[in-house]
Coordinates of C-alpha atoms in Angstrom, one line a residue:
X157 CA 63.2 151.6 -106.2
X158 CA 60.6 154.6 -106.3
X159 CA 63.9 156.6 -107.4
X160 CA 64.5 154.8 -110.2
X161 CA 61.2 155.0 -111.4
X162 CA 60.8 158.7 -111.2
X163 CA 64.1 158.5 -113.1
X164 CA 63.4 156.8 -115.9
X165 CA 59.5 158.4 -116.1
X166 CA 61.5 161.5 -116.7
X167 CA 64.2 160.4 -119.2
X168 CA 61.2 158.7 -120.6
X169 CA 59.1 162.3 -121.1
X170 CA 62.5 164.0 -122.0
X171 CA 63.4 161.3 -124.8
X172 CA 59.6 161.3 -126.0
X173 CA 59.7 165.2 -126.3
X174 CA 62.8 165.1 -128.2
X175 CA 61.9 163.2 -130.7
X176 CA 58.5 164.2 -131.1
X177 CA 60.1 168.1 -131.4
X178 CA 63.1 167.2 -133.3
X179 CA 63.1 168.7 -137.3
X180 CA 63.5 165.9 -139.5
X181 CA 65.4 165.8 -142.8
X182 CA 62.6 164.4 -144.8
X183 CA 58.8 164.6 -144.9
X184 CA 57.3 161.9 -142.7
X185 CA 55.1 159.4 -144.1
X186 CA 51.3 159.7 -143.8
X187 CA 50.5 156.0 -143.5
X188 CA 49.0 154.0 -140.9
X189 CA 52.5 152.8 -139.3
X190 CA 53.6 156.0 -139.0
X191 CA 51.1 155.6 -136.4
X192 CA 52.3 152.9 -134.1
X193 CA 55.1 154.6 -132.5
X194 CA 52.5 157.1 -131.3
X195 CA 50.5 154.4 -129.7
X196 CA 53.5 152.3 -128.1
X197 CA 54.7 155.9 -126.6
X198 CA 51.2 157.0 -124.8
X199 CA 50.6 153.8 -124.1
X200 CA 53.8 153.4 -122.0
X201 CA 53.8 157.0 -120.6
X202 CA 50.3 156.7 -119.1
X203 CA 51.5 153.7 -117.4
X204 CA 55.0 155.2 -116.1
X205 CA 51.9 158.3 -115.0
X206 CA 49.8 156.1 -113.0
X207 CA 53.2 153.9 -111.5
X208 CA 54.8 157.3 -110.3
X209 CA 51.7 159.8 -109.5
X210 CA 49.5 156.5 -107.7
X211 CA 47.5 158.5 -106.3
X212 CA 46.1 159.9 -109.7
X213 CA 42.7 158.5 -111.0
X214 CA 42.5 157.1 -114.7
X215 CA 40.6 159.6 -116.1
X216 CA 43.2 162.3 -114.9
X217 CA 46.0 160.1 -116.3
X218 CA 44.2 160.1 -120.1
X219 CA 43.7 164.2 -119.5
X220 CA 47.4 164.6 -118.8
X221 CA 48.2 162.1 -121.9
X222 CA 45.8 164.5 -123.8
X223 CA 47.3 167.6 -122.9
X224 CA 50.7 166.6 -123.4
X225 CA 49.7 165.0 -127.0
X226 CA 47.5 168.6 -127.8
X227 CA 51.0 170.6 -126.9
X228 CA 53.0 168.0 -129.1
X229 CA 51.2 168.6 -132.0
X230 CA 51.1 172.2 -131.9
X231 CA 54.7 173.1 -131.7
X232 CA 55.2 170.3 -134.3
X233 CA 53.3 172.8 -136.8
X234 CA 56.2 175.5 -136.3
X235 CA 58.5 172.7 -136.8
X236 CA 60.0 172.2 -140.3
X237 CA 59.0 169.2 -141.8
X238 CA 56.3 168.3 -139.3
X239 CA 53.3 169.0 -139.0
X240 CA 49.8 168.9 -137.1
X241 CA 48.0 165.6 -137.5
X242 CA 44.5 164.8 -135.9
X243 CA 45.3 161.2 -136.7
X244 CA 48.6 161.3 -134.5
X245 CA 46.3 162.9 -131.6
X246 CA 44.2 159.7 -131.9
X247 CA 46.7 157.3 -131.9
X248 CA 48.3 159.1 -129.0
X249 CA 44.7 159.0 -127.6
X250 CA 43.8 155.0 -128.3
X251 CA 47.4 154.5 -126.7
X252 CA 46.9 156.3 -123.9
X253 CA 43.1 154.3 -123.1
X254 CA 44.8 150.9 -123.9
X255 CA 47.5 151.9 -121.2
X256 CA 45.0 152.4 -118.8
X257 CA 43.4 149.5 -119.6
X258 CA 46.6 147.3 -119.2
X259 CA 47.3 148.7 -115.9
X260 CA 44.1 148.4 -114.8
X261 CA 43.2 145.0 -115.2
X262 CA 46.7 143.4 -115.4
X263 CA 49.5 145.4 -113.5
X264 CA 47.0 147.0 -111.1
X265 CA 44.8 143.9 -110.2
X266 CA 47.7 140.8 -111.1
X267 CA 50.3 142.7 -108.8
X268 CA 48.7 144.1 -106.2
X269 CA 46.7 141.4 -105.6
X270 CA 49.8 139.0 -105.5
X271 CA 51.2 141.5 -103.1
X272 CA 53.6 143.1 -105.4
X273 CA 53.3 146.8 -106.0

């Protein structure tokens, strides 16, 4: 099972790079929903984090997230058609905290509680 899951935490980074890196044919829309996607993805990756690397505390999970979102965003502005956005940075940022927050007091407590890890 732990397999698996370092599997699909690595297509998962691989896919998110991709498609954070890829040049797009049109200008992308500056409005708040263009946001969203950037929440949904930290907020899933710093759960896959904390599932594979366990061991990891919280605040080292957001750093990573923060890191990898910084790197993002600054190859993005040698990108055609993309371009360095302090609001994406947040969103990545407010998706990466809510993450933790899930795991924390739902899969972390619910789970392991119940025995389940």
């Amino acid at each position: 099972m732990r397999k698996l899951l370092i599997s699909f935490y690595v297509l998962y980074l691989l896919i998110l790079t991709y498609f954070f890196l890829t040049p797009v044919q049109y200008k992308v829309s500056e409005s708040i929903w263009d946001k969203l996607p950037h929440f949904t993805a930290y907020l899933l990756l710093v759960i896959l984090i904390k599932k594979v690397h366990f061991r990891l505390n919280y605040l080292i999970c957001i750093i990573i997230c923060c890191i990898y979102s910084f790197f993002i965003e600054c190859i993005q502005y040698l990108i055609p058609n993309r371009n360095f956005d302090i609001l994406d940075m947040l969103a990545n940022l407010l998706g990466t905290i809510v993450g933790v927050m899930i795991y924390y007091f739902i899969i972390n407590k619910h789970f392991n509680r119940n025995g389940i890890k």
